[in-house]
CSV table of C-alpha atoms in Angstrom, one decimal:
chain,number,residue,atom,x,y,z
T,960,UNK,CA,-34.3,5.5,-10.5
T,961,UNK,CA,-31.1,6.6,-10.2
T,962,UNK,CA,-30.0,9.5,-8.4
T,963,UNK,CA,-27.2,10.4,-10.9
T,964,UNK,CA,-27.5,9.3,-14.6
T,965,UNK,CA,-25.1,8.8,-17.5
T,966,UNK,CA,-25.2,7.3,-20.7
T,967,UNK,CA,-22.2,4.9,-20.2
T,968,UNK,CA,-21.4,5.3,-24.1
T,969,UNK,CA,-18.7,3.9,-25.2
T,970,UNK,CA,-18.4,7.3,-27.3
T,971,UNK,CA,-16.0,6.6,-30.4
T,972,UNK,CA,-14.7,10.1,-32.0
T,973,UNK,CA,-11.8,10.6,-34.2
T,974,UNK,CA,-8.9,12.8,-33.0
T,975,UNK,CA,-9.8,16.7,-33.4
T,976,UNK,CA,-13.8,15.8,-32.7
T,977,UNK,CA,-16.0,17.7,-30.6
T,978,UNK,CA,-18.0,14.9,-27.9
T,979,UNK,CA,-20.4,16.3,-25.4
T,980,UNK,CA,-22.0,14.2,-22.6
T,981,UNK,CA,-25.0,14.9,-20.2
T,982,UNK,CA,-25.9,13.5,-17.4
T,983,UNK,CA,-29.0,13.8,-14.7
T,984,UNK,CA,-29.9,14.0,-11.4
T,985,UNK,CA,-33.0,13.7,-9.7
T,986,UNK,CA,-32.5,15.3,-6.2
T,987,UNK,CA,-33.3,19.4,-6.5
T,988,UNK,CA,-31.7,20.0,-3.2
T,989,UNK,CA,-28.2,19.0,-4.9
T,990,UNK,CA,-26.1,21.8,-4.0
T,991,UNK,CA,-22.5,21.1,-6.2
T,992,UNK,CA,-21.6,19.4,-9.3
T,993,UNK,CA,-18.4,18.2,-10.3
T,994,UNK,CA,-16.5,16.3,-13.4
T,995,UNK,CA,-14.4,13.5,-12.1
T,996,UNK,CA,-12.3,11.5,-14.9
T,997,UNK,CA,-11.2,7.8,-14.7
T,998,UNK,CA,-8.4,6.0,-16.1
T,999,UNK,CA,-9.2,2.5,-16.6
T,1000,UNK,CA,-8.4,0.6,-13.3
T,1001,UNK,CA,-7.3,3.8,-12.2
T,1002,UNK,CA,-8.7,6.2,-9.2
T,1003,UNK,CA,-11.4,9.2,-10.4
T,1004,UNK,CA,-9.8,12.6,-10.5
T,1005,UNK,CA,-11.6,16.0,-10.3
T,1006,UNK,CA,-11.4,17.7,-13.9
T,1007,UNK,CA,-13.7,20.5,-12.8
T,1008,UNK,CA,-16.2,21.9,-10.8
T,1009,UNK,CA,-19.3,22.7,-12.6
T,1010,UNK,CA,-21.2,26.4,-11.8
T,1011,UNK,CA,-24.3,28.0,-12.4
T,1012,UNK,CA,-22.9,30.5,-14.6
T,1013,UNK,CA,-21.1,27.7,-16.6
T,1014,UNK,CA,-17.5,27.3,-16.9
T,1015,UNK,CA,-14.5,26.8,-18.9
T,1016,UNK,CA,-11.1,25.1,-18.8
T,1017,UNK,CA,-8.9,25.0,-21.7
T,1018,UNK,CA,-10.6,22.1,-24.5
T,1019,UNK,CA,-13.2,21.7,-22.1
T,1020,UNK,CA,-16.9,23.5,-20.6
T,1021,UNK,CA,-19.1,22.2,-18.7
T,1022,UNK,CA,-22.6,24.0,-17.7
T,1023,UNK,CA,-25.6,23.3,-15.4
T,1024,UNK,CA,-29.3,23.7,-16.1
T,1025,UNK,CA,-30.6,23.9,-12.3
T,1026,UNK,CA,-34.3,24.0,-13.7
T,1027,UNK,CA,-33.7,21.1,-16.3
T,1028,UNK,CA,-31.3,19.2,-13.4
T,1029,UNK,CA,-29.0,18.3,-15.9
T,1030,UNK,CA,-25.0,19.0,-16.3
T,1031,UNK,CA,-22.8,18.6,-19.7
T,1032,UNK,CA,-19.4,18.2,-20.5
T,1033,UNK,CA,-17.8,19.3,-24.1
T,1034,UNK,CA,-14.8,18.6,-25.1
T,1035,UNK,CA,-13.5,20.0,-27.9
T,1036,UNK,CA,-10.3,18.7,-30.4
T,1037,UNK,CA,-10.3,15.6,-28.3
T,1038,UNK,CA,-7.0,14.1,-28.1
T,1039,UNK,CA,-6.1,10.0,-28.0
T,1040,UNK,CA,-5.3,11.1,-24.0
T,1041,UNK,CA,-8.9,12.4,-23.3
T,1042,UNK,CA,-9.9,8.4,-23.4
T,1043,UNK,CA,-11.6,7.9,-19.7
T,1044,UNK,CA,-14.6,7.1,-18.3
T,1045,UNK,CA,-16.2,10.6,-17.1
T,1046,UNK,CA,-18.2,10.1,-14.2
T,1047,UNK,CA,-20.9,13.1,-13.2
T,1048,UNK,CA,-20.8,14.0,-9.8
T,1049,UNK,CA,-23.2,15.5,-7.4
T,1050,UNK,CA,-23.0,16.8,-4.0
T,1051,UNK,CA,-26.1,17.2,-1.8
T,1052,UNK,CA,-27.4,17.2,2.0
T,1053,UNK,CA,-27.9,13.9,3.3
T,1054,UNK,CA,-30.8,13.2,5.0
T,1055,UNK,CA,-31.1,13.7,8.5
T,1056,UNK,CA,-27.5,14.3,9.7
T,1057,UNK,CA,-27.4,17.2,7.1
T,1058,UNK,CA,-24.3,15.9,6.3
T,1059,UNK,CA,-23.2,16.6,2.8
T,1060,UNK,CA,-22.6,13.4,0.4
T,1061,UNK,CA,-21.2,13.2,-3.1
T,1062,UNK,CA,-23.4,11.3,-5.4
T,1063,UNK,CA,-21.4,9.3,-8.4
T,1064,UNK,CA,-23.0,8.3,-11.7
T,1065,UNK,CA,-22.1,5.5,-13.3
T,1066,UNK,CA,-19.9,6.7,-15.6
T,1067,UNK,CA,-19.8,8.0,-19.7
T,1068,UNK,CA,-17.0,5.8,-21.7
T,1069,UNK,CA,-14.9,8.2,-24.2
T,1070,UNK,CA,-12.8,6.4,-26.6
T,1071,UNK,CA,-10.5,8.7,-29.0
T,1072,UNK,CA,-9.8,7.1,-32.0
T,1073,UNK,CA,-6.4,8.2,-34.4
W,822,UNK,CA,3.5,14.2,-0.9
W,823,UNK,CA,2.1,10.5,-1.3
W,824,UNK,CA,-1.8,12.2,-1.0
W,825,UNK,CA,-3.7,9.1,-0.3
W,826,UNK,CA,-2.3,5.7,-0.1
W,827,UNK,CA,-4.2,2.2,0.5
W,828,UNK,CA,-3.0,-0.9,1.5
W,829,UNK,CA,-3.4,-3.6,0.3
W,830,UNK,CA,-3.6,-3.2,-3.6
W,831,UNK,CA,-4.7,-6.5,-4.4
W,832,UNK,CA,-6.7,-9.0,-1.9
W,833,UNK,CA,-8.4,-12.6,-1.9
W,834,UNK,CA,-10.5,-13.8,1.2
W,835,UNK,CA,-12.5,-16.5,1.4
W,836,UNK,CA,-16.1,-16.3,2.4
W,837,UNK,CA,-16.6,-15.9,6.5
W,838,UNK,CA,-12.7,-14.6,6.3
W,839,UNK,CA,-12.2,-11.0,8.3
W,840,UNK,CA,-9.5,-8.4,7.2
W,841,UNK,CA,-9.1,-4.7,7.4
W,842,UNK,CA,-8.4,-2.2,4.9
W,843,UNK,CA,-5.6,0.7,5.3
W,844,UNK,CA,-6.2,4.2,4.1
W,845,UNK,CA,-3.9,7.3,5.3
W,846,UNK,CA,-3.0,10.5,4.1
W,847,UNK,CA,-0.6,13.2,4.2
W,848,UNK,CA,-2.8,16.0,3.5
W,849,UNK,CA,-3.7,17.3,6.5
W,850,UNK,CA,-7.4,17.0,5.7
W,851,UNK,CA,-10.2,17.0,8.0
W,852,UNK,CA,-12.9,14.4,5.9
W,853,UNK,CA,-11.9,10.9,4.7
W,854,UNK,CA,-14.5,8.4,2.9
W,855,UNK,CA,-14.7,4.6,1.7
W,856,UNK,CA,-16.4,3.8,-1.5
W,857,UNK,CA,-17.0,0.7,-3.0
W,858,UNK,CA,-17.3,0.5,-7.5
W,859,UNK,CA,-18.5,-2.3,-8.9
W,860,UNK,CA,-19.3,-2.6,-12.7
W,861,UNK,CA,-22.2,-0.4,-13.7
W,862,UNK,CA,-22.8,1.2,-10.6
W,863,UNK,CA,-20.8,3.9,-9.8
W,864,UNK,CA,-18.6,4.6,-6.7
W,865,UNK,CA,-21.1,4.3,-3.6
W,866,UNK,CA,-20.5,5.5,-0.2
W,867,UNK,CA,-19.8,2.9,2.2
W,868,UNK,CA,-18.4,4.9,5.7
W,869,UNK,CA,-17.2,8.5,6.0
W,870,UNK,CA,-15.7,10.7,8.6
W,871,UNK,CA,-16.0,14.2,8.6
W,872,UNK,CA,-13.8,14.6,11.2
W,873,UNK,CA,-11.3,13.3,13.4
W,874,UNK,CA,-13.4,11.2,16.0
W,875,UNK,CA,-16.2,10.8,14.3
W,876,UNK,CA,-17.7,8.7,11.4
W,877,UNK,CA,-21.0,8.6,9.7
W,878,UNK,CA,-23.2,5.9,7.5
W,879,UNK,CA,-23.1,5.8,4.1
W,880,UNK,CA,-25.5,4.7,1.2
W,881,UNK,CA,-24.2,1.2,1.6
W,882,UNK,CA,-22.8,0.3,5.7
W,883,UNK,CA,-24.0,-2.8,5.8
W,884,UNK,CA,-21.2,-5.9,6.2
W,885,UNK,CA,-18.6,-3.0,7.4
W,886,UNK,CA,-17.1,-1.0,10.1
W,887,UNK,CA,-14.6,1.7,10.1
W,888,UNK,CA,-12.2,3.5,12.6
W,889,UNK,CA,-11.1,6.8,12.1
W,890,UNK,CA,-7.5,6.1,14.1
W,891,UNK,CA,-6.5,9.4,13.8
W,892,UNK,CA,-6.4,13.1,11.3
W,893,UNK,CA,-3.8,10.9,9.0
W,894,UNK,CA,-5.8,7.0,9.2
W,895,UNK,CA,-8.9,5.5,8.0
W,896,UNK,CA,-9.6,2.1,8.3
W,897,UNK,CA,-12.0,-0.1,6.8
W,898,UNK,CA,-12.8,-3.6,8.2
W,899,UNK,CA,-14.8,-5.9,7.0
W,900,UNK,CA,-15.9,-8.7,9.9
W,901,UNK,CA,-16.8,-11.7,7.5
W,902,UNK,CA,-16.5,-11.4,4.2
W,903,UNK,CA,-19.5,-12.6,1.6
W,904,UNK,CA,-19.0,-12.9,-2.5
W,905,UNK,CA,-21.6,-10.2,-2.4
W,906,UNK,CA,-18.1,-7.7,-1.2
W,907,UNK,CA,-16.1,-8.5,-4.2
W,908,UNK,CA,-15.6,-4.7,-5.5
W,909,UNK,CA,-13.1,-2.4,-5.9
W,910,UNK,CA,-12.6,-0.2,-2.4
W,911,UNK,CA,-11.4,3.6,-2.8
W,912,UNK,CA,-10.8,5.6,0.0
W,913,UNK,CA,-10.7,9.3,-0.6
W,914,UNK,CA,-9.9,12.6,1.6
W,915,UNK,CA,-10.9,15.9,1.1
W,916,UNK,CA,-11.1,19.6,3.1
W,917,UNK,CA,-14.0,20.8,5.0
W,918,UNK,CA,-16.2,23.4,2.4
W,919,UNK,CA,-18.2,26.0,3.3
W,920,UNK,CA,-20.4,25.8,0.0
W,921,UNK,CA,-20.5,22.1,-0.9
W,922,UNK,CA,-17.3,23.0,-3.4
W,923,UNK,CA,-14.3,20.6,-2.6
W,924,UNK,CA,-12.2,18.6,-4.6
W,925,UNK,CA,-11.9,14.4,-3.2
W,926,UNK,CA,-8.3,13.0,-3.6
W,927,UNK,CA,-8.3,9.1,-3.9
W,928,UNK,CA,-6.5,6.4,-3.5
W,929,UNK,CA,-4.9,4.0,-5.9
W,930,UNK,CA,-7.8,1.4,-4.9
W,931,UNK,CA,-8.1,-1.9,-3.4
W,932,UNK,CA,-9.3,-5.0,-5.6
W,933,UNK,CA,-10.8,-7.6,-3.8
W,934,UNK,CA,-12.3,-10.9,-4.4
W,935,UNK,CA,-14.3,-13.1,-2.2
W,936,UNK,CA,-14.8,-16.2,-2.9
């Protein structure tokens, strides 16, 4: 099983659409939890951090259900320049060095259509 | 402010064929990291260094050595390249966080095909 899971999608909405994505992890010691988006052929970028109390930035939320180990992302009146990959990112201690490590999923496909 | 820069962009080796990978940044960060993404995967950690001196395994060392030269370099070297390597290669830099909250800035990426 995968540490980190996405549905890679693609996700086709229309301009204006609301698209939410989930994504979960399997380690319960993961500490942090980002949003990362990806331009095709492109390096990731953060979008946002993801809290326990939820959080919002502009067209987009993301929240975090510890007991559940899941994380979303909505986006709301997607525009044609919200089309990315979105990849689900989580940070945790790695094993014996204690060493924090970011874990990547794969990756959710968003494709905004005019 | 270039942020993180890789050379080269673009790279074909033959199998058994040795070559390094550049990384450097003008960030003054503390923590640099290779990755590897390959279709369906995700990015996957190959090396990091948390700080100047040092370096650590990641999920995927095998086939791969790094050298943190300095605060500013971090080099990826691969000693005999195998098909199995083809991937895309992003290095990444980042401050040191207290509570695991820290944002990663990559590079443009390195494609590279073995053959």
């Amino acid at each position: 099983r995968k540490e980190v899971e996405q549905d890679p999608g693609p996700f086709n909405v229309p301009e204006g659409a609301t698209v939410a994505f989930n994504c979960t992890y399997s380690n319960s010691a993961s500490q942090s939890f980002f949003w990362y988006r990806q331009d095709c052929r492109k390096e990731p970028k953060l979008l946002m951090s993801v809290y326990s109390s939820g959080n919002e930035d502009g067209r987009f939320t993301a929240q975090l259900n510890r007991a559940s180990q899941y994380i979303s992302l909505l986006i709301r009146d997607s525009k044609l320049s919200d089309s990315a990959t979105y990849l689900c990112v989580v940070n945790y201690l790695a094993g014996d060095t204690g060493r924090r490590a970011l874990t990547f999923g794969s990756g959710t496909r968003l494709q905004v259509q005019p | 402010n270039a942020g993180v820069t890789q050379t080269p962009k673009f790279q074909v080796l033959k199998t058994g064929q040795s070559m390094t990978l550049q990384c450097a940044q003008d960030m003054n960060h503390n923590s640099m990291y290779w990755y590897r993404q390959d279709p369906g995967m995700g990015l996957r950690l190959i090396y990091y260094s948390a700080s100047e001196g040092t370096t650590d395994k990641g999920e995927v060392p095998n086939g791969y050595n790094v050298s943190r030269l300095n605060k500013r370099e971090f080099s990826l070297r691969l000693e005999s390249a195998a098909p199995s390597q083809t991937s895309v290669y992003f290095c990444a830099s980042s401050e040191t966080s207290r509570d695991g909250y820290y944002e990663q800035y990559f590079g443009p990426g390195t494609r590279l095909t073995v053959t």
